[in-house]
Amino acid sequence: MHELALTESILRIVETEAERQGFSSVRAVWLELGALSHADPDAIRFCFDTVTRGSLAEGARLTIERPPGQGWCMICSVTVPLARRFDPCPHCGGHQVQVTDGDDMRLTELEVA
Amino acid sequence: MCGICGCGSTTIAGGIVPRDSQSHGHDHHHHDHHHHHESGAVGSAAEDATRRLRVERDILEDNNRAAGANRVWFTERGVLALNLLSAPGSGKTTLLVRTITDLMTAGTAADRPITVIEGDQQTDLDAARIRATGVPAIQINTGKGCHLDAAMVTRAATSLALAQGSVLFIENVGNLVCPAAFDLGETHRVVVVSVTEGEDKPLKYPDMFHSADLMLINKVDLLPHVAFDVERCVALARTVNPSLVALPVSATTGEGLDAWYGWLRAHHPAPRLAHAKPI
């Protein structure tokens, strides 16, 4: 379950931001986990409570947004929606589709005190 | 190691290396749940003084930074670093042992030294198998961890005196899910699938096959005994990754291995810095 390592990375980012921006406790965390990204939101939630226990983010509210997948079909030269990484282009049925969105995993926002 | 969250120590070649990730301090072993209200009553001015901060940081940025540094380091020394990925039991280590033995017999090792980093949750059995061929190997035990990360490879590569222009095989933990997300700074990713597995693995684990440069289909000597359609496997893999190169091989009989060795030679970079020294 690599979500544990991802959640530990999230806590490290929070800790470095605390040092940089001068806060001592985190009330809420917003994540963007793209629909095509490597993270399962439920597993991140499961890990988040455990990993943050005893830290400045203990008890913080976690909000996870899931930007949908998008790709660029090289045959049709159009942006197409992608529910899964290997979905074909809905216009030509081909697989020459480059993922352009929904692949990222980012910590976007914090509510701090 | 912690049996609750699974975080633990990563050991390299028998030595314990503290993980950076232990900063959360293992307080979760205490299952009482403290809230810090000592700063004032709930609803006081101090409690309400919250602010929203835009952060916009990539969750994998630490790993990606370390991977970038590894990549520069490998490139400057002309090292071909290959991240070998597969499910458990695909024959990765056997393939590696055969590859090393063949390349050394062909005299390649003299001008292209080979070094191996082995990743497993436990034991240094695989590193011992590699060392028996005569090449240096270092074992990373990830403990409860399910993948190698870039910082582990930095530490392992630093402790191996990697020669200019060498080939570094990094055998990742047997797992088709987790290692896909973690760039190690490798030159190329090689995924190994064997004919005793399902030919639809590329669709079941698309992230892994999407990020690979080469797919080795191993154990083709068993094709008469199993219902595995090589062409279908390749076609499914190319729906996930249209530019994926696929080579059928058998580490047991040697079938197809010349094409794999040809791929290795063709992808070996030229050293960019003549005076870069091993560290």
Short mmCIF file of C-alpha atoms in Angstrom, two decimals:
data_model
loop_
_atom_site.label_atom_id
_atom_site.label_comp_id
_atom_site.label_asym_id
_atom_site.label_seq_id
_atom_site.Cartn_x
_atom_site.Cartn_y
_atom_site.Cartn_z
CA MET A 1 0.00 0.00 0.00
CA HIS A 2 2.06 2.93 -1.29
CA GLU A 3 -0.59 5.35 0.01
CA LEU A 4 1.19 5.12 3.36
CA ALA A 5 4.35 6.54 1.80
CA LEU A 6 2.28 9.17 -0.03
CA THR A 7 0.56 10.20 3.21
CA GLU A 8 3.93 10.47 4.95
CA SER A 9 5.01 12.78 2.11
CA ILE A 10 1.89 14.87 2.71
CA LEU A 11 2.80 15.25 6.39
CA ARG A 12 6.37 16.24 5.48
CA ILE A 13 5.05 18.95 3.17
CA VAL A 14 2.77 20.22 5.96
CA GLU A 15 5.70 20.29 8.38
CA THR A 16 7.95 22.24 6.02
CA GLU A 17 5.12 24.68 5.29
CA ALA A 18 4.64 25.15 9.06
CA GLU A 19 8.27 26.15 9.38
CA ARG A 20 8.16 28.42 6.33
CA GLN A 21 4.82 30.08 6.99
CA GLY A 22 4.81 30.04 10.79
CA PHE A 23 1.85 28.01 12.02
CA SER A 24 1.64 25.37 14.70
CA SER A 25 -1.56 23.50 14.00
CA VAL A 26 -3.48 22.39 10.94
CA ARG A 27 -7.29 22.29 10.94
CA ALA A 28 -7.95 21.20 7.38
CA VAL A 29 -6.05 19.78 4.40
CA TRP A 30 -7.15 19.88 0.76
CA LEU A 31 -5.72 17.40 -1.70
CA GLU A 32 -6.16 16.99 -5.43
CA LEU A 33 -5.76 13.36 -6.47
CA GLY A 34 -6.32 13.07 -10.20
CA ALA A 35 -8.64 10.30 -11.34
CA LEU A 36 -5.74 8.76 -13.29
CA SER A 37 -3.18 9.25 -10.51
CA HIS A 38 -1.46 6.57 -8.44
CA ALA A 39 -3.47 7.17 -5.27
CA ASP A 40 -6.62 5.58 -3.96
CA PRO A 41 -8.50 8.27 -1.97
CA ASP A 42 -9.97 5.77 0.52
CA ALA A 43 -6.52 4.38 1.28
CA ILE A 44 -5.13 7.91 1.73
CA ARG A 45 -7.97 8.66 4.20
CA PHE A 46 -7.24 5.44 6.05
CA CYS A 47 -3.55 6.36 6.36
CA PHE A 48 -4.10 10.06 7.10
CA ASP A 49 -5.52 9.62 10.62
CA THR A 50 -2.75 7.21 11.58
CA VAL A 51 0.13 9.14 10.05
CA THR A 52 -0.95 12.52 11.47
CA ARG A 53 -1.61 11.25 14.99
CA GLY A 54 0.67 13.11 17.40
CA SER A 55 1.61 15.64 14.71
CA LEU A 56 0.55 19.24 14.11
CA ALA A 57 -2.12 17.91 11.74
CA GLU A 58 -3.76 15.51 14.21
CA GLY A 59 -7.52 15.64 13.84
CA ALA A 60 -7.36 17.82 10.70
CA ARG A 61 -10.30 17.62 8.29
CA LEU A 62 -9.28 16.03 4.98
CA THR A 63 -10.94 17.05 1.72
CA ILE A 64 -9.99 15.16 -1.43
CA GLU A 65 -10.85 16.51 -4.86
CA ARG A 66 -10.70 14.22 -7.90
CA PRO A 67 -9.99 16.15 -11.12
CA PRO A 68 -11.20 13.99 -14.03
CA GLY A 69 -8.82 12.45 -16.54
CA GLN A 70 -8.24 14.16 -19.88
CA GLY A 71 -6.13 13.31 -22.86
CA TRP A 72 -5.05 14.65 -26.22
CA CYS A 73 -5.83 12.38 -29.16
CA MET A 74 -2.91 12.64 -31.57
CA ILE A 75 -5.02 11.32 -34.46
CA CYS A 76 -8.04 13.64 -34.00
CA SER A 77 -6.12 16.58 -32.47
CA VAL A 78 -8.77 17.12 -29.81
CA THR A 79 -8.98 16.92 -26.02
CA VAL A 80 -10.94 13.87 -24.91
CA PRO A 81 -12.23 12.70 -21.50
CA LEU A 82 -10.49 9.65 -20.01
CA ALA A 83 -12.12 7.60 -17.26
CA ARG A 84 -9.19 5.19 -17.27
CA ARG A 85 -5.64 5.48 -18.52
CA PHE A 86 -6.11 3.01 -21.37
CA ASP A 87 -9.46 4.27 -22.63
CA PRO A 88 -9.53 4.78 -26.40
CA CYS A 89 -10.36 8.08 -28.06
CA PRO A 90 -14.19 8.32 -28.13
CA HIS A 91 -14.03 9.74 -31.69
CA CYS A 92 -11.60 7.49 -33.57
CA GLY A 93 -11.34 4.53 -31.15
CA GLY A 94 -7.54 4.72 -31.27
CA HIS A 95 -5.12 4.51 -28.36
CA GLN A 96 -2.77 7.29 -29.45
CA VAL A 97 -3.98 9.40 -26.53
CA GLN A 98 -1.57 11.36 -24.32
CA VAL A 99 -2.78 12.00 -20.78
CA THR A 100 -2.95 15.79 -20.23
CA ASP A 101 -4.90 16.06 -16.96
CA GLY A 102 -6.03 13.99 -14.00
CA ASP A 103 -2.56 12.54 -13.43
CA ASP A 104 -1.41 14.81 -10.59
CA MET A 105 -1.33 14.34 -6.82
CA ARG A 106 -1.08 17.70 -5.06
CA LEU A 107 -1.55 19.25 -1.66
CA THR A 108 -3.42 22.40 -2.71
CA GLU A 109 -4.53 24.20 0.44
CA LEU A 110 -4.32 24.24 4.24
CA GLU A 111 -6.38 25.81 6.98
CA VAL A 112 -3.97 26.56 9.82
CA ALA A 113 -3.76 28.23 13.19
CA MET B 1 8.55 -1.57 12.64
CA CYS B 2 5.04 -0.51 13.30
CA GLY B 3 2.34 -3.11 12.82
CA ILE B 4 -0.41 -0.52 12.73
CA CYS B 5 0.61 1.82 9.96
CA GLY B 6 3.30 -0.41 8.50
CA CYS B 7 6.00 2.23 8.59
CA GLY B 8 9.32 0.82 9.57
CA SER B 9 13.00 0.84 9.13
CA THR B 10 14.60 0.33 5.78
CA THR B 11 17.75 -1.69 5.98
CA ILE B 12 20.48 -1.62 3.42
CA ALA B 13 22.82 -4.59 3.29
CA GLY B 14 22.10 -5.51 6.85
CA GLY B 15 22.56 -2.03 8.35
CA ILE B 16 19.57 -0.17 9.77
CA VAL B 17 18.93 3.14 8.06
CA PRO B 18 16.38 5.35 9.77
CA ARG B 19 13.67 6.41 7.40
CA ASP B 20 13.10 10.13 6.97
CA SER B 21 9.47 9.28 7.26
CA GLN B 22 9.66 8.51 10.94
CA SER B 23 9.05 12.16 11.70
CA HIS B 24 5.51 11.30 12.73
CA GLY B 25 7.13 9.75 15.75
CA HIS B 26 5.06 6.60 16.19
CA ASP B 27 2.76 8.30 18.67
CA HIS B 28 0.00 6.32 17.00
CA HIS B 29 1.01 3.37 19.11
CA HIS B 30 -0.92 5.12 21.85
CA HIS B 31 -4.48 4.79 20.84
CA ASP B 32 -5.79 7.37 23.24
CA HIS B 33 -6.70 10.43 21.25
CA HIS B 34 -5.47 13.73 22.65
CA HIS B 35 -6.80 17.03 21.51
CA HIS B 36 -4.87 20.13 22.35
CA HIS B 37 -7.27 22.44 24.04
CA GLU B 38 -4.77 23.74 26.57
CA SER B 39 -4.22 26.92 24.56
CA GLY B 40 -7.64 28.15 25.52
CA ALA B 41 -11.28 27.26 25.73
CA VAL B 42 -13.00 26.11 22.55
CA GLY B 43 -14.24 29.15 20.67
CA SER B 44 -11.70 31.54 22.18
CA ALA B 45 -9.99 34.11 19.97
CA ALA B 46 -6.85 31.95 19.79
CA GLU B 47 -8.79 28.95 18.50
CA ASP B 48 -10.62 30.99 15.90
CA ALA B 49 -7.55 32.64 14.41
CA THR B 50 -7.35 30.28 11.50
CA ARG B 51 -6.22 31.19 8.00
CA ARG B 52 -6.33 29.48 4.62
CA LEU B 53 -3.06 29.01 2.76
CA ARG B 54 -2.60 28.10 -0.90
CA VAL B 55 0.14 25.48 -1.02
CA GLU B 56 0.01 23.77 -4.45
CA ARG B 57 2.79 21.27 -3.88
CA ASP B 58 3.25 17.91 -5.59
CA ILE B 59 2.90 15.11 -3.04
CA LEU B 60 5.76 13.24 -4.69
CA GLU B 61 8.07 16.27 -4.85
CA ASP B 62 10.64 14.92 -2.35
CA ASN B 63 10.90 11.65 -4.23
CA ASN B 64 10.97 13.37 -7.61
CA ARG B 65 13.73 15.73 -6.44
CA ALA B 66 15.87 12.80 -5.25
CA ALA B 67 15.11 10.90 -8.48
CA GLY B 68 16.17 13.92 -10.53
CA ALA B 69 19.46 14.09 -8.65
CA ASN B 70 20.02 10.35 -9.18
CA ARG B 71 19.30 10.75 -12.90
CA VAL B 72 21.86 13.56 -13.26
CA TRP B 73 24.38 11.53 -11.30
CA PHE B 74 23.83 8.42 -13.50
CA THR B 75 23.88 10.42 -16.73
CA GLU B 76 27.11 12.23 -15.88
CA ARG B 77 28.81 8.89 -15.32
CA GLY B 78 27.33 7.21 -18.37
CA VAL B 79 25.58 4.69 -16.14
CA LEU B 80 22.68 2.78 -17.68
CA ALA B 81 20.33 2.46 -14.69
CA LEU B 82 17.42 0.08 -15.24
CA ASN B 83 14.46 -0.20 -12.90
CA LEU B 84 13.26 -3.83 -13.19
CA LEU B 85 9.63 -4.27 -12.22
CA SER B 86 7.31 -7.25 -12.08
CA ALA B 87 4.92 -9.27 -9.99
CA PRO B 88 6.50 -11.75 -7.57
CA GLY B 89 7.54 -14.96 -9.33
CA SER B 90 8.04 -13.63 -12.86
CA GLY B 91 11.63 -14.88 -12.82
CA LYS B 92 13.27 -11.45 -12.52
CA THR B 93 16.23 -12.61 -10.46
CA THR B 94 16.77 -15.72 -12.59
CA LEU B 95 16.70 -13.52 -15.68
CA LEU B 96 19.18 -11.16 -14.08
CA VAL B 97 21.55 -13.96 -13.09
CA ARG B 98 21.42 -15.40 -16.64
CA THR B 99 21.92 -11.94 -18.17
CA ILE B 100 24.95 -11.18 -16.01
CA THR B 101 26.48 -14.61 -16.65
CA ASP B 102 25.99 -14.28 -20.43
CA LEU B 103 27.31 -10.73 -20.60
CA MET B 104 30.38 -11.63 -18.57
CA THR B 105 31.03 -14.64 -20.79
CA ALA B 106 30.79 -12.41 -23.84
CA GLY B 107 33.45 -10.17 -22.34
CA THR B 108 31.08 -7.23 -22.00
CA ALA B 109 31.70 -6.87 -18.30
CA ALA B 110 35.28 -5.78 -18.93
CA ASP B 111 34.20 -2.51 -20.56
CA ARG B 112 30.69 -2.30 -19.05
CA PRO B 113 30.90 -3.24 -15.38
CA ILE B 114 27.64 -4.52 -13.91
CA THR B 115 26.27 -3.67 -10.49
CA VAL B 116 22.96 -4.67 -8.93
CA ILE B 117 20.67 -3.15 -6.32
CA GLU B 118 18.18 -5.70 -5.00
CA GLY B 119 14.94 -4.60 -3.37
CA ASP B 120 12.91 -7.00 -1.23
CA GLN B 121 10.85 -6.68 1.90
CA GLN B 122 13.02 -9.20 3.73
CA THR B 123 16.16 -11.33 3.27
CA ASP B 124 19.28 -10.83 1.17
CA LEU B 125 18.77 -14.10 -0.71
CA ASP B 126 18.54 -12.35 -4.09
CA ALA B 127 21.66 -10.25 -3.52
CA ALA B 128 23.49 -13.47 -2.57
CA ARG B 129 22.38 -15.07 -5.86
CA ILE B 130 23.70 -12.07 -7.78
CA ARG B 131 27.00 -11.97 -5.86
CA ALA B 132 27.54 -15.63 -6.74
CA THR B 133 27.93 -14.50 -10.37
CA GLY B 134 30.86 -12.31 -9.32
CA VAL B 135 29.30 -8.86 -9.62
CA PRO B 136 28.75 -6.49 -6.69
CA ALA B 137 25.20 -6.43 -5.32
CA ILE B 138 23.62 -4.51 -2.48
CA GLN B 139 20.38 -5.53 -0.85
CA ILE B 140 17.78 -3.01 0.27
CA ASN B 141 15.20 -4.44 2.65
CA THR B 142 12.15 -2.23 2.69
CA GLY B 143 10.67 -3.79 5.82
CA LYS B 144 6.93 -3.31 5.45
CA GLY B 145 7.49 -1.01 2.46
CA CYS B 146 6.08 -2.16 -0.85
CA HIS B 147 8.39 -0.30 -3.23
CA LEU B 148 11.83 1.26 -3.57
CA ASP B 149 12.02 5.04 -3.48
CA ALA B 150 14.60 7.40 -4.91
CA ALA B 151 16.27 8.15 -1.56
CA MET B 152 16.88 4.41 -0.97
CA VAL B 153 18.56 4.19 -4.36
CA THR B 154 20.67 7.29 -3.59
CA ARG B 155 21.95 5.66 -0.41
CA ALA B 156 22.58 2.31 -2.09
CA ALA B 157 24.27 3.85 -5.15
CA THR B 158 26.46 5.99 -2.90
CA SER B 159 27.69 2.95 -1.00
CA LEU B 160 28.50 1.10 -4.24
CA ALA B 161 31.55 2.49 -6.00
CA LEU B 162 29.78 2.62 -9.37
CA ALA B 163 32.27 2.65 -12.21
CA GLN B 164 32.04 4.97 -15.21
CA GLY B 165 29.81 3.56 -17.92
CA SER B 166 28.50 0.69 -15.85
CA VAL B 167 25.15 -1.01 -16.08
CA LEU B 168 23.14 -0.72 -12.86
CA PHE B 169 20.22 -3.14 -12.55
CA ILE B 170 17.77 -2.06 -9.83
CA GLU B 171 15.48 -4.99 -9.08
CA ASN B 172 12.43 -3.44 -7.47
CA VAL B 173 10.16 -5.13 -4.91
CA GLY B 174 7.94 -7.70 -6.66
CA ASN B 175 4.75 -5.66 -7.02
CA LEU B 176 2.95 -4.33 -10.09
CA VAL B 177 1.14 -1.52 -8.24
CA CYS B 178 3.16 0.57 -5.82
CA PRO B 179 6.55 0.92 -7.55
CA ALA B 180 4.87 2.57 -10.57
CA ALA B 181 4.46 5.87 -8.71
CA PHE B 182 8.06 6.17 -7.55
CA ASP B 183 10.64 7.45 -10.00
CA LEU B 184 14.07 6.21 -8.93
CA GLY B 185 16.02 8.31 -11.42
CA GLU B 186 16.44 5.30 -13.68
CA THR B 187 17.42 5.63 -17.34
CA HIS B 188 14.70 3.18 -18.37
CA ARG B 189 11.97 1.06 -16.84
CA VAL B 190 11.80 -2.60 -17.76
CA VAL B 191 8.70 -4.57 -16.79
CA VAL B 192 8.88 -8.37 -16.72
CA VAL B 193 5.75 -10.46 -17.18
CA SER B 194 5.85 -14.25 -17.44
CA VAL B 195 3.67 -16.59 -19.48
CA THR B 196 2.49 -18.31 -16.29
CA GLU B 197 0.64 -15.09 -15.44
CA GLY B 198 -2.47 -13.74 -17.15
CA GLU B 199 -1.90 -12.09 -20.52
CA ASP B 200 -4.27 -9.29 -19.42
CA LYS B 201 -1.87 -8.03 -16.73
CA PRO B 202 -1.15 -4.84 -18.75
CA LEU B 203 -4.82 -3.85 -18.46
CA LYS B 204 -5.10 -4.85 -14.82
CA TYR B 205 -2.02 -2.85 -13.83
CA PRO B 206 -2.00 -0.08 -16.46
CA ASP B 207 0.11 2.43 -14.50
CA MET B 208 3.04 0.04 -14.47
CA PHE B 209 2.88 -0.83 -18.16
CA HIS B 210 2.21 2.79 -19.11
CA SER B 211 5.44 3.93 -17.49
CA ALA B 212 7.67 1.14 -18.85
CA ASP B 213 10.00 1.43 -21.86
CA LEU B 214 10.49 -2.30 -22.39
CA MET B 215 8.38 -5.36 -21.59
CA LEU B 216 10.17 -8.70 -21.31
CA ILE B 217 7.81 -11.67 -21.62
CA ASN B 218 9.66 -14.36 -19.69
CA LYS B 219 9.36 -18.16 -19.48
CA VAL B 220 8.37 -18.54 -23.16
CA ASP B 221 9.81 -22.08 -22.99
CA LEU B 222 6.58 -22.91 -21.09
CA LEU B 223 4.27 -21.66 -23.87
CA PRO B 224 3.35 -25.22 -25.04
CA HIS B 225 1.98 -25.92 -21.56
CA VAL B 226 0.03 -22.75 -20.77
CA ALA B 227 -2.79 -20.78 -22.38
CA PHE B 228 -0.92 -17.52 -22.86
CA ASP B 229 -1.27 -15.56 -26.09
CA VAL B 230 1.92 -13.52 -26.53
CA GLU B 231 0.49 -11.38 -29.34
CA ARG B 232 -2.59 -10.54 -27.32
CA CYS B 233 -0.48 -9.60 -24.30
CA VAL B 234 1.61 -7.24 -26.48
CA ALA B 235 -1.52 -5.76 -28.08
CA LEU B 236 -3.10 -5.12 -24.67
CA ALA B 237 0.12 -3.56 -23.37
CA ARG B 238 0.21 -1.22 -26.38
CA THR B 239 -3.30 0.06 -25.66
CA VAL B 240 -1.80 1.39 -22.41
CA ASN B 241 1.56 2.37 -23.91
CA PRO B 242 1.67 2.56 -27.74
CA SER B 243 5.48 2.88 -27.86
CA LEU B 244 6.25 -0.07 -25.56
CA VAL B 245 8.92 -2.43 -26.92
CA ALA B 246 8.16 -6.11 -26.20
CA LEU B 247 10.65 -8.98 -26.27
CA PRO B 248 9.73 -12.64 -25.57
CA VAL B 249 12.54 -14.38 -23.66
CA SER B 250 13.34 -17.46 -21.64
CA ALA B 251 15.91 -17.15 -18.88
CA THR B 252 15.99 -20.96 -18.72
CA THR B 253 16.66 -21.87 -22.37
CA GLY B 254 18.18 -18.57 -23.48
CA GLU B 255 15.58 -18.05 -26.22
CA GLY B 256 15.23 -14.40 -27.20
CA LEU B 257 17.99 -13.20 -24.89
CA ASP B 258 20.18 -11.91 -27.74
CA ALA B 259 17.48 -9.34 -28.54
CA TRP B 260 17.47 -8.27 -24.87
CA TYR B 261 21.26 -7.90 -24.87
CA GLY B 262 21.01 -5.93 -28.12
CA TRP B 263 18.48 -3.62 -26.46
CA LEU B 264 20.90 -3.12 -23.53
CA ARG B 265 23.77 -2.22 -25.87
CA ALA B 266 21.58 0.13 -27.93
CA HIS B 267 20.40 2.00 -24.82
CA HIS B 268 23.74 2.44 -23.16
CA PRO B 269 24.49 6.16 -22.91
CA ALA B 270 27.89 7.64 -23.58
CA PRO B 271 29.54 9.19 -20.50
CA ARG B 272 29.05 12.95 -20.55
CA LEU B 273 31.68 13.95 -18.01
CA ALA B 274 35.07 12.41 -18.63
CA HIS B 275 36.32 13.14 -15.13
CA ALA B 276 33.33 12.27 -12.98
CA LYS B 277 34.51 10.06 -10.15
CA PRO B 278 32.58 7.39 -8.35
CA ILE B 279 31.45 8.53 -4.90
#
